[in-house]
Every structure is written in structure tokens, then in C-alpha cells.
Coordinates of C-alpha atoms in Angstrom, one line a residue:
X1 CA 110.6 131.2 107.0
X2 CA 112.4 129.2 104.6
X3 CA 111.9 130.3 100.4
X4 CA 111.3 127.6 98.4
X5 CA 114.4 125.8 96.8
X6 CA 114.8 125.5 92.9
X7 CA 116.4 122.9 91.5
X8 CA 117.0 121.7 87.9
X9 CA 114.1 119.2 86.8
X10 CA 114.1 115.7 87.3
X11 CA 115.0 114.8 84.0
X12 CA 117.3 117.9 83.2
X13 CA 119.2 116.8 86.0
X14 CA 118.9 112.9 85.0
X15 CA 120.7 114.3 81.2
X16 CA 123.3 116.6 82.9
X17 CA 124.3 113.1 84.8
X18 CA 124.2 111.1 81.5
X19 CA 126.8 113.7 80.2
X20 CA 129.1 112.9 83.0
X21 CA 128.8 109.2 83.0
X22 CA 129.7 109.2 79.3
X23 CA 132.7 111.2 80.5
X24 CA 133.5 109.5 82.9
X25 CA 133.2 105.8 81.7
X26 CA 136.3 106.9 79.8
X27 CA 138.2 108.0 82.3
X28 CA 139.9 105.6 84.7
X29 CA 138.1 104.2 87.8
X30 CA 138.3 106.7 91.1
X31 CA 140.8 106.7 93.4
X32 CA 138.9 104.3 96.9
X33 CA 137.4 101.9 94.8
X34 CA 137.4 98.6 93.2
X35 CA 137.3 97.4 90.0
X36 CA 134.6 95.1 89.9
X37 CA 134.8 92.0 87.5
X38 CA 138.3 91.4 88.7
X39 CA 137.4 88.0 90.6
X40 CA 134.3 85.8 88.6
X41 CA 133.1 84.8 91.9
X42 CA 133.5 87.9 94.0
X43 CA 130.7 91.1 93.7
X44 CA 131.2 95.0 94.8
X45 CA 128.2 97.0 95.3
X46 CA 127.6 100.1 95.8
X47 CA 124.6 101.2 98.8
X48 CA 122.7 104.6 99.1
X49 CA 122.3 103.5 103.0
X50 CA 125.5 103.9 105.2
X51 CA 126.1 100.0 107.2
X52 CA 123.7 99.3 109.3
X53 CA 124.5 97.3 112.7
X54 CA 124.4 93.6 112.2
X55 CA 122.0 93.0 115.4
X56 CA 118.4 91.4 114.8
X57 CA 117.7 92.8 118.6
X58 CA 118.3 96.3 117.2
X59 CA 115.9 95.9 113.9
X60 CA 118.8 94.3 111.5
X61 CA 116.8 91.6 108.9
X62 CA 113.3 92.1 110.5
X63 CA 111.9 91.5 107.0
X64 CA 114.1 88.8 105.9
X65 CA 116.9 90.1 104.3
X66 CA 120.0 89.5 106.0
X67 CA 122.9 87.9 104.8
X68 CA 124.3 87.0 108.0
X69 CA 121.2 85.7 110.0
X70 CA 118.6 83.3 109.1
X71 CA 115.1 83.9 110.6
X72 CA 112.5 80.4 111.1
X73 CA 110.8 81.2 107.8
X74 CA 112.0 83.3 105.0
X75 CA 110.4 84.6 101.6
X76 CA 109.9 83.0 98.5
X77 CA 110.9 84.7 95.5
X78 CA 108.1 85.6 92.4
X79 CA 105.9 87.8 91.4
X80 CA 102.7 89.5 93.6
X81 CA 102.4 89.0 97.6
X82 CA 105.3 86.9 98.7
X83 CA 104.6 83.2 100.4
X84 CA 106.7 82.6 103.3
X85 CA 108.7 79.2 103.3
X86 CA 110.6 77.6 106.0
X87 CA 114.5 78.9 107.0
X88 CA 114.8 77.5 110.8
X89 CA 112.1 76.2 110.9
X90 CA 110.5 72.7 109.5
X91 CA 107.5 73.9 108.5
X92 CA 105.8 77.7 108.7
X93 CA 103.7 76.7 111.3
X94 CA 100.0 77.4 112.1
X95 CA 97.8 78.6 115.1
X96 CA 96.2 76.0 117.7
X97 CA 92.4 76.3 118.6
X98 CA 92.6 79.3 119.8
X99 CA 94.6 81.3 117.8
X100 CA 97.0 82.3 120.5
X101 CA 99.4 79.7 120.6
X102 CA 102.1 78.8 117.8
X103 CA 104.2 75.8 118.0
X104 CA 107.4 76.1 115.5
X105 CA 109.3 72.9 115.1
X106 CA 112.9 73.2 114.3
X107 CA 115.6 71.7 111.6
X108 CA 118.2 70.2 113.3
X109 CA 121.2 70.8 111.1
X110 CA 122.1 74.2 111.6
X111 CA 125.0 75.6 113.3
X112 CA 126.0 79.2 113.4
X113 CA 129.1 80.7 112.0
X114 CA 131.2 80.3 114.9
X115 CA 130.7 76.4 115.0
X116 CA 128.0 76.6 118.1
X117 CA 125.2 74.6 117.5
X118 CA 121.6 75.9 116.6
X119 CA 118.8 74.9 119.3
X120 CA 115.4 76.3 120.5
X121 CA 117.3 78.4 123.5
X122 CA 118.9 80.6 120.7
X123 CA 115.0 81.2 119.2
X124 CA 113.7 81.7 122.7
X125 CA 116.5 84.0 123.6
X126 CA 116.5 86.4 120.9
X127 CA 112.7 87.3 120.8
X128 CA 113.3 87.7 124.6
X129 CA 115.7 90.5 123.9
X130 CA 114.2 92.1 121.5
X131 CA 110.8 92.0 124.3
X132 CA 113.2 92.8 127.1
X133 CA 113.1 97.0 128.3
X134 CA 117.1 96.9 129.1
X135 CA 117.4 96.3 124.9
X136 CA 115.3 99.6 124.6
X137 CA 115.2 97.6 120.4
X138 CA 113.4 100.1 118.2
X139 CA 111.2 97.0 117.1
X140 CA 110.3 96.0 120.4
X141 CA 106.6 97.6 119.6
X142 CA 106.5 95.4 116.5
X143 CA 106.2 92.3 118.5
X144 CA 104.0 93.5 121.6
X145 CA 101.2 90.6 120.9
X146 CA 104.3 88.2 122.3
X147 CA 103.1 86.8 125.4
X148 CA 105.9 84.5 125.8
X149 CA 108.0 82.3 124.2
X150 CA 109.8 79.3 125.8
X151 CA 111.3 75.9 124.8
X152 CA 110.0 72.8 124.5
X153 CA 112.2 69.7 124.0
X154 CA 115.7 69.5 121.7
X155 CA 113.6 70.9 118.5
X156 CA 110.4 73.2 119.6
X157 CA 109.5 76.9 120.1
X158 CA 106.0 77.5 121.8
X159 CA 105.4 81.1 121.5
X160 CA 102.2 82.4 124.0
X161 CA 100.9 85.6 122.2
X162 CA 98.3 88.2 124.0
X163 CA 95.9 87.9 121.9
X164 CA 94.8 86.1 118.5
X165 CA 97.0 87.9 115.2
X166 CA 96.9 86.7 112.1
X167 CA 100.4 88.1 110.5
X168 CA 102.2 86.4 113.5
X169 CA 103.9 84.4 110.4
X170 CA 106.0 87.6 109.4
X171 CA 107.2 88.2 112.3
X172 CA 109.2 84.8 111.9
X173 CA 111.3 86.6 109.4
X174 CA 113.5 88.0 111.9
X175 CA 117.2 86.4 112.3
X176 CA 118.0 83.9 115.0
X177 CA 121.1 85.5 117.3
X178 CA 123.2 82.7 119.7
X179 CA 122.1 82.4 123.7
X180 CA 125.7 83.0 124.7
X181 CA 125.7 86.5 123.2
X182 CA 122.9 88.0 124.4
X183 CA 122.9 85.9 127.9
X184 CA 124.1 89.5 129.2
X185 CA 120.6 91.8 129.1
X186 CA 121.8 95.6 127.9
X187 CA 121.0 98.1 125.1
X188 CA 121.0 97.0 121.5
X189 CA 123.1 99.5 120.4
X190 CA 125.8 98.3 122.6
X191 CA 125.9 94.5 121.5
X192 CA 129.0 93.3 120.3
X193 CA 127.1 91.6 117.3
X194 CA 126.3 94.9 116.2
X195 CA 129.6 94.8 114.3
X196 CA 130.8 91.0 115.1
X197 CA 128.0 89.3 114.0
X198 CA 127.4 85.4 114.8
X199 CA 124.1 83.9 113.0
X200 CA 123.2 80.8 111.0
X201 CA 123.0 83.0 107.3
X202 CA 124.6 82.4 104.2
X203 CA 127.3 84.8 104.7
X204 CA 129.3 85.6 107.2
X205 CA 131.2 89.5 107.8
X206 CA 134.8 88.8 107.5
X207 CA 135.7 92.7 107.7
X208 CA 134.3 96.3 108.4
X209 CA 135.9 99.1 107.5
X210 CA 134.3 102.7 108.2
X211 CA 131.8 102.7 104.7
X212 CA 133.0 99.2 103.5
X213 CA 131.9 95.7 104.3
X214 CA 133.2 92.6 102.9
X215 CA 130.5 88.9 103.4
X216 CA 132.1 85.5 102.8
X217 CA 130.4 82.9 101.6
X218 CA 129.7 80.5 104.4
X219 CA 130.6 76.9 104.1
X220 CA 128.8 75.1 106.3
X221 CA 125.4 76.9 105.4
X222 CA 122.5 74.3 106.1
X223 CA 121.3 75.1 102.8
X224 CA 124.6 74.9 100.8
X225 CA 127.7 76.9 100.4
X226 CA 126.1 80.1 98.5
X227 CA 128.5 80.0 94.8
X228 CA 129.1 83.5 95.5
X229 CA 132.5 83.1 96.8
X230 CA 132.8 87.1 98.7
X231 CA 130.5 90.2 98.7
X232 CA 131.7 93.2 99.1
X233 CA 129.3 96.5 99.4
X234 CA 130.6 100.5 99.7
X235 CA 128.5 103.0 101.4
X236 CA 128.3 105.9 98.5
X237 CA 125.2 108.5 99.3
X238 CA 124.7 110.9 96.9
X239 CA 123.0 109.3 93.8
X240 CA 125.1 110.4 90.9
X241 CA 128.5 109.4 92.4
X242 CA 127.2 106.2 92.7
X243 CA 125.7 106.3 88.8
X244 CA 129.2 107.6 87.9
X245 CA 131.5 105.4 89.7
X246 CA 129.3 102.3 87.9
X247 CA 129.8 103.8 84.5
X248 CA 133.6 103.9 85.3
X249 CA 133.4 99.8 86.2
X250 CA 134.4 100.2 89.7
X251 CA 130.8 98.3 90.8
X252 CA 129.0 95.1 89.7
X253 CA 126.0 96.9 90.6
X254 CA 124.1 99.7 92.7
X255 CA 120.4 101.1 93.5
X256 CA 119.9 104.3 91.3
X257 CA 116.4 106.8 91.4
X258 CA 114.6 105.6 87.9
X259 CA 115.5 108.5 85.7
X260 CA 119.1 108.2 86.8
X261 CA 119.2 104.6 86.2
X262 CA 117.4 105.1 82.5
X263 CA 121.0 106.3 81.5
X264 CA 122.2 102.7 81.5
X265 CA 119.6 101.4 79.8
X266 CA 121.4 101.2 76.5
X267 CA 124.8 100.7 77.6
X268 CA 126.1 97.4 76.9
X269 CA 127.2 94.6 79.4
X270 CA 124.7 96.5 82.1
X271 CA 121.2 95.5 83.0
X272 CA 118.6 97.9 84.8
X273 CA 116.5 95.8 87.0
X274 CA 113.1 96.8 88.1
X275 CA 111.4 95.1 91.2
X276 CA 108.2 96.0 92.8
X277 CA 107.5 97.4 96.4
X278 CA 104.7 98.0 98.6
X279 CA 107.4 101.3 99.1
X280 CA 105.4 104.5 99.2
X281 CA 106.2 108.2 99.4
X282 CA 103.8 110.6 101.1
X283 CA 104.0 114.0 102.6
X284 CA 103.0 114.0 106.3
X285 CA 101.0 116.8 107.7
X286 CA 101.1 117.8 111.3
X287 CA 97.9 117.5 113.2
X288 CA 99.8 120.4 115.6
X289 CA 99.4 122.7 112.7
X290 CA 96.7 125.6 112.1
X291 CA 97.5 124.8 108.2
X292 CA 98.7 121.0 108.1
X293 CA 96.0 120.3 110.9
X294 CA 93.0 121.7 109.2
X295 CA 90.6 118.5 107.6
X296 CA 90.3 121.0 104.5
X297 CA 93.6 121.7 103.6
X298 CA 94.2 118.1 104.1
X299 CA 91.8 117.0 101.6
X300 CA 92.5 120.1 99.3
X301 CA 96.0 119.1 98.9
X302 CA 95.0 115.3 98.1
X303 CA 93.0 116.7 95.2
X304 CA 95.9 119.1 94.2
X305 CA 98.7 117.0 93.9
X306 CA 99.1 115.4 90.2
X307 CA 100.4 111.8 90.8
X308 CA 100.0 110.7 87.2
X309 CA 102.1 113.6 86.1
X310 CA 104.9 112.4 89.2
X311 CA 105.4 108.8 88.3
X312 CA 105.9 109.6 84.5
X313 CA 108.0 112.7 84.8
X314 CA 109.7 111.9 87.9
X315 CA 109.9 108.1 88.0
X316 CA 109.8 107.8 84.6
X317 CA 107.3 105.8 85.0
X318 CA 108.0 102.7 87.1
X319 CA 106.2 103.2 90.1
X320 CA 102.2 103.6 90.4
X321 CA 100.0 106.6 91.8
X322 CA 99.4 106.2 95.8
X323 CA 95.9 107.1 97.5
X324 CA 96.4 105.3 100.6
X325 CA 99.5 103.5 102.2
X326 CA 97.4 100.0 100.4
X327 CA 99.0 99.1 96.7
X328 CA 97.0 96.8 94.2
X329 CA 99.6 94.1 95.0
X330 CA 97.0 93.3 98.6
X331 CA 94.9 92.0 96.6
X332 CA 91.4 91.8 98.2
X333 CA 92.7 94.0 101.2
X334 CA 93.6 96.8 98.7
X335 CA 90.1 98.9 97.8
X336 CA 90.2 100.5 94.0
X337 CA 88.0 103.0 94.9
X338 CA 89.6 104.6 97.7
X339 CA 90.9 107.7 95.6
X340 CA 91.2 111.2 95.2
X341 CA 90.5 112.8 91.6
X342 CA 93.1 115.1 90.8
X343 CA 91.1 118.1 90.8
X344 CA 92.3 121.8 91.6
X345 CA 89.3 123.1 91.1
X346 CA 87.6 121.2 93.7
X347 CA 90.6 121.7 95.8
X348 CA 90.2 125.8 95.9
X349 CA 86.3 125.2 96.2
X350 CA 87.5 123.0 99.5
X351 CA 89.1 125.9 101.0
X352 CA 87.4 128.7 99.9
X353 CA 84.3 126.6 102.1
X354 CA 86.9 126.9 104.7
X355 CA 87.4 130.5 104.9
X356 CA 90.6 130.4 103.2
X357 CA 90.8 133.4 101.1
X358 CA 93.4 134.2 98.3
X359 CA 95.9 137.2 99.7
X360 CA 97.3 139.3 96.9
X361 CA 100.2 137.4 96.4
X362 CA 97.9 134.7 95.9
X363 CA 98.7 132.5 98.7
X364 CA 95.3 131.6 101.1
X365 CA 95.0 133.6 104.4
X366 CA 92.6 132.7 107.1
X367 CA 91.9 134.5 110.2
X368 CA 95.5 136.1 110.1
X369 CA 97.3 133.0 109.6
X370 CA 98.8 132.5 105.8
X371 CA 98.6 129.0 103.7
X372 CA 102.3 128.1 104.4
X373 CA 104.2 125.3 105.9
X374 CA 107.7 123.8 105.7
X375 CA 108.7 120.6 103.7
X376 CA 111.3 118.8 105.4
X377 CA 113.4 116.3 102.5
X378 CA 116.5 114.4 102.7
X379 CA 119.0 116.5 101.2
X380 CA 121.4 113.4 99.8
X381 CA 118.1 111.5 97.9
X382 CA 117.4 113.5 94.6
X383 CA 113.7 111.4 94.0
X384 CA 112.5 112.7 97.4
X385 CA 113.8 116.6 96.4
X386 CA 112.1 116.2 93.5
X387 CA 108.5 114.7 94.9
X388 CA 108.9 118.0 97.3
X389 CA 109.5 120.5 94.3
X390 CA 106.0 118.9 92.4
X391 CA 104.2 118.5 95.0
X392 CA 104.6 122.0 96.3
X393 CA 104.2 123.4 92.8
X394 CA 100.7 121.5 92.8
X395 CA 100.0 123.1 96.4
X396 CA 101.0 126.8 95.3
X397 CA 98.6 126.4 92.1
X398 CA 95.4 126.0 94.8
X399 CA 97.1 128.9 96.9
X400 CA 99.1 126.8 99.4
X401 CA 102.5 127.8 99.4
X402 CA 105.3 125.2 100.8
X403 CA 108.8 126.4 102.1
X404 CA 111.2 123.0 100.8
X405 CA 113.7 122.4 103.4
X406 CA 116.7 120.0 102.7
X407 CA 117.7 118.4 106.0
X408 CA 119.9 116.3 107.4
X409 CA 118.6 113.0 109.0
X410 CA 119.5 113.8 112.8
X411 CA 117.7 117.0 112.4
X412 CA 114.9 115.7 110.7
X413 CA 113.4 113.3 113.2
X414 CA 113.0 115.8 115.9
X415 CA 110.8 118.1 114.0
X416 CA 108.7 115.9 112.8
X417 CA 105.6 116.7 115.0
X418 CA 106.2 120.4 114.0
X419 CA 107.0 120.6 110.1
X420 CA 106.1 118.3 107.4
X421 CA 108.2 115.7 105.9
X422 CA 108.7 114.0 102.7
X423 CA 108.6 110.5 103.8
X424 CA 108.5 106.9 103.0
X425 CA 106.3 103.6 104.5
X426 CA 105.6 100.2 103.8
X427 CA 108.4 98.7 106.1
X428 CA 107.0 95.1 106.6
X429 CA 104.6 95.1 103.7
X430 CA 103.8 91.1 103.7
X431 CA 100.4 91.6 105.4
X432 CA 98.3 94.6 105.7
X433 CA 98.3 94.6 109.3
X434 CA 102.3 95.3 109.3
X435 CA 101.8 97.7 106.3
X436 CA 99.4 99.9 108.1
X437 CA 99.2 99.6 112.0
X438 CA 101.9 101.8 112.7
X439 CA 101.9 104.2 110.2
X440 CA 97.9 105.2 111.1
X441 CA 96.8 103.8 114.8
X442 CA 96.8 106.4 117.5
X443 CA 98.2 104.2 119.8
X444 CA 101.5 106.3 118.6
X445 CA 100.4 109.8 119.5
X446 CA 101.2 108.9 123.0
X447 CA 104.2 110.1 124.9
X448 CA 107.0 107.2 125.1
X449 CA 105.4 105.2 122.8
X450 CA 106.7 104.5 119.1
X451 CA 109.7 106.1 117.2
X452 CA 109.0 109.2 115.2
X453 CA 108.1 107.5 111.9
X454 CA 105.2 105.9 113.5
X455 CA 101.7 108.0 112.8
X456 CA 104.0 110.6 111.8
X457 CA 101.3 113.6 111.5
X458 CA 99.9 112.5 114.8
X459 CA 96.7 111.9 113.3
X460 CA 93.6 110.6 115.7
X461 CA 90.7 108.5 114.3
X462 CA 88.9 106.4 116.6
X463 CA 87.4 104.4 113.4
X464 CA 90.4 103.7 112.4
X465 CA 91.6 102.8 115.2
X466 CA 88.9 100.6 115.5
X467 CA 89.3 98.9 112.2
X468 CA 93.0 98.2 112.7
X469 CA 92.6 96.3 116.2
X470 CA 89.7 94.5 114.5
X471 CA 91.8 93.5 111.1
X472 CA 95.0 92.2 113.6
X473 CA 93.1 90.5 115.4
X474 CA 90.5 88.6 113.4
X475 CA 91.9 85.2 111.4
X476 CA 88.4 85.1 109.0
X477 CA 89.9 86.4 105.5
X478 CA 86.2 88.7 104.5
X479 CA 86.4 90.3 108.2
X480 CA 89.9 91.2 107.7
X481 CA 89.0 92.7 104.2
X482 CA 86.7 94.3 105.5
X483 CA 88.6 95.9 108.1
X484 CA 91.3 97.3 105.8
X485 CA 88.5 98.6 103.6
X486 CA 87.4 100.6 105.9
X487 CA 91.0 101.8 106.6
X488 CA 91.2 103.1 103.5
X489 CA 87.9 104.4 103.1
X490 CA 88.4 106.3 106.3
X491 CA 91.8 107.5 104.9
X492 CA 90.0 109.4 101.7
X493 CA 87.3 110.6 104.0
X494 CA 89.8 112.1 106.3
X495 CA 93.7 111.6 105.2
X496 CA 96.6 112.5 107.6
X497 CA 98.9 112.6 104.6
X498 CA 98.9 112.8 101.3
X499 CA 100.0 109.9 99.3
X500 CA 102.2 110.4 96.2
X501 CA 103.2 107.2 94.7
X502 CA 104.4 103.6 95.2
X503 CA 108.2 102.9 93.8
X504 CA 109.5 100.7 91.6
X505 CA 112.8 99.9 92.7
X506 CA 115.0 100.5 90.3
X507 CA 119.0 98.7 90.3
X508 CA 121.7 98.6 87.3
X509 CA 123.6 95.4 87.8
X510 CA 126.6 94.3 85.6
X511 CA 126.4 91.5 83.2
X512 CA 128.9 89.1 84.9
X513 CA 127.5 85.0 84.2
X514 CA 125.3 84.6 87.2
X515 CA 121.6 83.3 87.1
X516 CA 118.9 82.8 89.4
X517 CA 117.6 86.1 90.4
X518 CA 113.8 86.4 90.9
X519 CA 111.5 89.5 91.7
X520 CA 110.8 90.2 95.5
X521 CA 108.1 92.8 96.7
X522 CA 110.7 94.9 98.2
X523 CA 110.0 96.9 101.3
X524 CA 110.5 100.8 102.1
X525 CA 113.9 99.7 103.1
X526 CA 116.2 98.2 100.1
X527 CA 119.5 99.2 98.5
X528 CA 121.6 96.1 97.5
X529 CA 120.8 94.1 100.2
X530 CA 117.4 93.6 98.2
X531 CA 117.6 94.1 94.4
X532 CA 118.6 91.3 92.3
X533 CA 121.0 90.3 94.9
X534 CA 118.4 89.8 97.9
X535 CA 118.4 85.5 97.2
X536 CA 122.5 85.9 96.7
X537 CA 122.3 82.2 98.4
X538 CA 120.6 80.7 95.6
X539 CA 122.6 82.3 92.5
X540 CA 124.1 80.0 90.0
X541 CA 127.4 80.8 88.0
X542 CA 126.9 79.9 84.4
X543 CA 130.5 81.8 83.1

């Protein structure tokens, strides 16, 4: 099995970086990019994530943040749970008697970018992809409550859902695609807007170039032109090159982990912007396992783990301790008392109950088979490598040792059901029904059904089970409350993971004249396309 990796700490690493950038920002920018601040009116950013394809049917701008499509509602920027607004749509619309059927009225001066018009056929047609088997879409789960969807009229939608579901709203957010390109039924992946995208947004993709894409501001936007004349974002992984290359000038901005992006917090004509997620990191454990699958190690681990010591040593504080996948920012739905104390003591008490007995190299045998398990991290992300160092250091002090494995993403998701991973959640945090469902119901243990980021430690409990259908289901605010309480609750009783934190995201933009950024609660997935750039369309230049 695998040794455990050592690393530099996180903020030894974070002041060996500094070093360089101070270095480097005297040096000349790197050969492959460009300078930024050359054109007022034009922005290059630099991405963690590698370019996406531009399809809604294949999962592009399910939560909203696509420059290229528009969905029928959108968010509205602030502070706390977001408010959805209307994008397509006139109005975000409501539920009839029954709960079941939702009637969406539409604007009628939108055209997409290729001059088509913008009608209820192009609404109807792309939820019916996404629904349709020969798309095989990765989100096609995500909208299973749709019964059916048709037109009605020159300006109406009439979706028909299974049963009643009270965050039907969010999934409004996703972009609107044009009838004539996806009048041909066939997989996702092979759509030609996965790379020549035609939607209503506020941008359109004038060019794509292995890891560089350049957006144009789109003229005839129903909205307005956005003042943000072109857009142009590199793909750069590993997190330092990134932090370096900014120093140097070649980027108007870029997403850096928090220690990393401390570095700029003195450096003048930069800004470090901080916006807050529903983004959480946990460590999954595999129900398979005669380790990870034991209730006792489970909870002894919860109780092990330090988060408090993680969030200010790790993410330098911005970021909050996680219990469950519920942050404060739910409000009533989020239950404060759903915790573990960080307690070794009670952890080894926990599995010394469980007949797991210290060996003499100190790690916990029982029956034969030794406390140890493998860690699965993503080699290019340095906050995830260093979660996994603390978080087995915590699990080795209760006698629990944990073999850290970096891995490459193709290779990870296969061995999910077998090894642990350090992973992230909160994908579609704007209700706690598309926060939670997949990440706990054991609807997903099933063969065929789900990706393999969905109940990732194959975890069964028929209460919560229960308690999820009930929350989706029910539109009375104090029954849904209730419903997620008991998630939770449930969760500490019995946890399939352990929780480590919720992020703050953490960006370092340039100071360059533009105003009218607000905060966002971000989801699990951000880079630039969320940020301060994530409302690009509403950005003023002042000079």
C-alpha cells in the first residue's frame, strides 16, 4: 500500500511562492501569454478548470453562470441565499393548485446570437434533450421530477412535473439552446454547440484555441451590450503558475487557494476578492470498506479531525468549519447543533468500544485487519493536498493511519467505491434540496443510476432517505425545515463522510476602472466564470 506523502506546509509552501512572485514580477511576462491591461475594455483571466463544453444539454450553466446562454431566471447578486430574478422569462413564475404544474411566460425580445429568434420551442426543446436517453446528459437525473414540458401560444412554457417540488425555480437557471440545433436527438458530447455555441447570453465565443477562449461582447443582448468590449480566459492548472504569471502582469485576474492569494494582499494596483460558497470539502468513506465502512470509525474520525485548526492554518482563515454538507447561509434549514466536538479522546474511546486495538506501531488492528485506507486527492489542487495531509495527521493521532494518494482525475472516478477521496459538494446550493439530494439519497447506490460523485461513499439510510423525498416534495416552509433537520441530525448520528470545511472563494483581480461587482454565493464549481466577474454583463467602466 501507498506511504503517506510529505509535503511542505500550507503556509511554508504559500512563502516559498511569495519568494517567486517577488522574483518574478520583475522579470518580463512568460513566453504564451498576454499582457493584460493592454486594451481598457478587454480582460484575460486565468482558470484552474481546463474549458468546459459550451452545451447546456451536457451540464454547461446549470447554475446560472454562463456567458453564452441565458437561462428563464437568473440570480441576483448580494449577500446571503441568492433571490432568483427573471432572464427569459417575464416573471419567475409560481406553482398552480396543485403544485405540479408551472406556467413560465416569456419576454419577447430576445434573439440568439446567430440572429434566430427566441420562442417557447427553443425552451421546450432544450429541457427535452437534456430528458431525452439518446443525450445520455450527466444532469439528466437533476431534472427527473419533469413530467413534460410543451408550448403554449407565441410566449408560454407549461412544464408538467411528476410530482409537487418546491426548488423547481433553480432549475430555471439552466441556458436556453435554439430548436434547429438540437432538432437531431444524439449524445451531448457530440453536439456541435459543445464548441460552436449559439444562445441568447451576453457574450458570444468568437474563438477556441486548445486552453484559450476568447467571449465578445454581444450587441444585440436583450439586456444591453455588456461594456466589456472581449473576454479572454487561459486554462493554467497548477496554482502557483497561475499566482506567478499574475505577479508578472500577464492576467487581469485569476482564482488562487487563500494562503496563495494572501501574497497579493499588499501589492499595489491588485485586489483579493473573497466571496462566499455553500462549497464544501469532505473526505468520503467507502461503505465497501472493513475500515471506512465501520459506523465507528466513521464517527471516530469526525471527532478526530481539527477543523478549526484547518480553516485558520490552511485557509487562512476564509472559510468556516463543516459538520454537514448544510452551511449557516440556509438559514432556518441549516441546524446549529448538528456537530461533532473535536475530541480525540472520545474518538479512541469510540474504537477501542469497537475492538479496535492499538498494534505496536500504534496503528488500530481488529480481527486481523489494520486501521488503514487510501486517500485519493487531486494532484494539480494544492488546498485539497493539504486538507488530506491534516486530516490524516488527525486520523494517525487516534491510531488510524491514511496512505495520501495524488491522482489524476480519469483515474480517480473509477475508484471511488473502493478508496476514499478528498472531495468537494454543494453544486446547486440555492435550495437545500439541490444541495443535499444527491450527495446523501440511496437512490444512487444503484447500478446505472447517477455519476460517481453522487452518494460517493455509497452510504444507505432509509431515514434519510425518507427525510429527503419528504423535504423535495413538501411546499410548507416548517415541514421542509424540518425535513432537512433531520438530514442533518441523522448525518452526526451516522455520517458517511466526514466534513472538513466550507470555502471561501478566494480571487486576486487587477485594479483596471471597472465597477459593479457584487458578492454571489458561489457553488462547488467556480473559477473566473464566478468571482467578481460572474455579473460581467452588468459592469460599468469608470476609467
Amino acid at each position: 500500500m501507498p506511504r503517506s506523502v510529505r509535503a511542505p506546509s500550507a503556509r511554508r509552501a504559500a512563502a516559498l511562492v511569495a519568494v517567486a512572485l517577488l522574483a518574478g514580477a520583475c522579470t518580463a511576462p512568460g513566453s504564451g501569454g498576454e499582457e493584460a491591461g493592454e486594451d481598457a475594455r478587454r480582460l484575460v483571466l486565468a482558470d484552474a478548470y481546463e474549458p468546459e463544453p459550451l452545451n447546456p444539454v451536457a451540464g454547461h450553466g446549470e447554475t446560472g453562470y454562463s456567458k453564452v446562454y441565458d437561462g428563464l431566471v437568473r440570480l441576483a447578486g448580494g449577500p446571503g441565499m441568492p433571490e432568483l430574478e427573471p432572464a427569459l422569462a417575464e416573471e419567475v413564475p409560481q406553482p398552480d393548485a396543485d403544485a405540479r404544474t408551472w406556467t413560465v411566460l416569456l419576454r419577447d425580445d430576445v434573439t440568439f446570437s446567430d440572429g434566430t429568434s427566441f420562442g417557447p420551442e427553443d425552451v421546450v426543446a432544450t429541457y427535452r434533450a437534456v430528458l431525452d436517453p439518446a443525450s445520455a446528459s450527466p444532469i439528466a437525473g437533476n431534472f427527473a421530477m419533469v413530467e413534460s414540458v410543451r408550448p403554449v401560444g407565441e410566449r408560454t412554457v407549461v412544464f408538467r412535473l411528476a410530482y409537487p417540488y418546491a426548488a423547481f425555480p433553480v432549475k430555471l437557471l439552466l441556458g436556453i439552446a435554439p430548436s434547429e440545433a438540437l432538432a437531431t436527438p444524439g449524445p451531448a458530447e457530440e453536439s456541435e454547440l459543445n464548441t460552436r455555441p449559439v444562445g441568447t447570453g451576453p457574450f458570444v465565443l468568437a474563438e477556441r484555441r486548445g486552453d484559450r477562449s476568447v467571449y465578445r461582447a454581444n450587441p444585440d443582448h436583450w439586456d444591453g451590450a455588456p461594456e466589456v468590449e472581449e473576454l479572454v480566459v487561459e486554462h493554467v492548472p497548477d496554482d502557483n503558475t497561475r499566482a506567478q504569471r499574475m505577479a508578472a502582469g500577464e492576467f487581469d485576474g485569476t482564482t488562487l487557494p487563500p494562503l496563495l492569494a494572501g501574497t497579493f494582499a499588499d501589492r499595489e494596483g491588485m485586489t483579493v476578492v473573497g466571496h462566499e460558497s455553500a462549497d464544501y470539502r469532505s473526505v468520503s468513506l467507502p461503505a465497501g470498506s472493513p475500515v471506512t465502512g465501520d459506523p465507528a470509525v466513521r464517527r471516530a474520525l469526525n471527532h478526530a479531525v481539527d477543523r478549526d485548526a484547518m480553516v485558520r492554518s490552511i485557509l487562512g482563515g476564509r472559510g468556516e468549519p463543516a459538520f454537514t454538507p448544510v452551511p449557516e447561509v440556509f438559514g432556518e434549514h441549516h441546524d446549529p447543533g448538528a456537530v461533532f466536538a473535536h475530541d480525540p479522546d472520545r474518538a479512541r474511546r469510540l474504537l477501542d468500544e469497537d475492538g479496535w486495538v492499538p498494534g505496536p506501531d500504534g496503528v488500530r488492528v481488529r480481527e486481523g485487519v489494520r486501521a488503514e485506507f487510501t486517500l485519493m486527492y487531486f494532484p494539480e489542487e494544492t488546498l485539497r493536498r493539504d486538507l488530506a495531509q491534516a486530516f490524516a495527521s488527525d486520523a494517525l493521532a487516534v491510531g488510524v493511519e491514511v496512505d495520501l494518494e495524488a491522482v489524476d482525475r480519469p483515474q480517480f472516478r473509477p475508484r471511488i467505491p473502493v478508496d476514499a477521496g478528498l472531495l468537494g459538494g454543494g453544486d446547486v446550493p440555492y435550495d437545500p434540496d439541490t444541495q443535499l439530494y444527491n450527495g446523501l439519497h440511496s437512490v444512487y447506490t444503484r447500478e446505472g443510476v447517477g455519476g460517481p460523485f453522487d452518494n460517493p461513499s455509497d452510504h444507505v439510510d432509509p431515514a434519510v432517505d425518507a427525510a429527503l423525498d419528504a423535504g423535495r416534495r413538501s411546499l410548507d416552509p416548517q415541514e421542509r425545515v424540518a425535513a432537512y433537520r433531520t438530514v442533518q441530525q441523522r448525518f452526526v448520528a451516522d455520517p458517511p463522510a466526514v466534513m472538513l470545511a466550507f470555502l471561501e472563494h478566494v480571487y486576486v483581480m487587477r485594479d483596471a476602472g471597472w465597477a459593479g461587482q457584487e458578492p454571489v454565493l458561489e457553488p462547488h464549481s467556480h473559477g473566473v466564470s464566478w468571482g467578481p466577474w460572474w455579473n460581467l454583463r452588468e459592469w460599468r467602466w469608470e476609467g
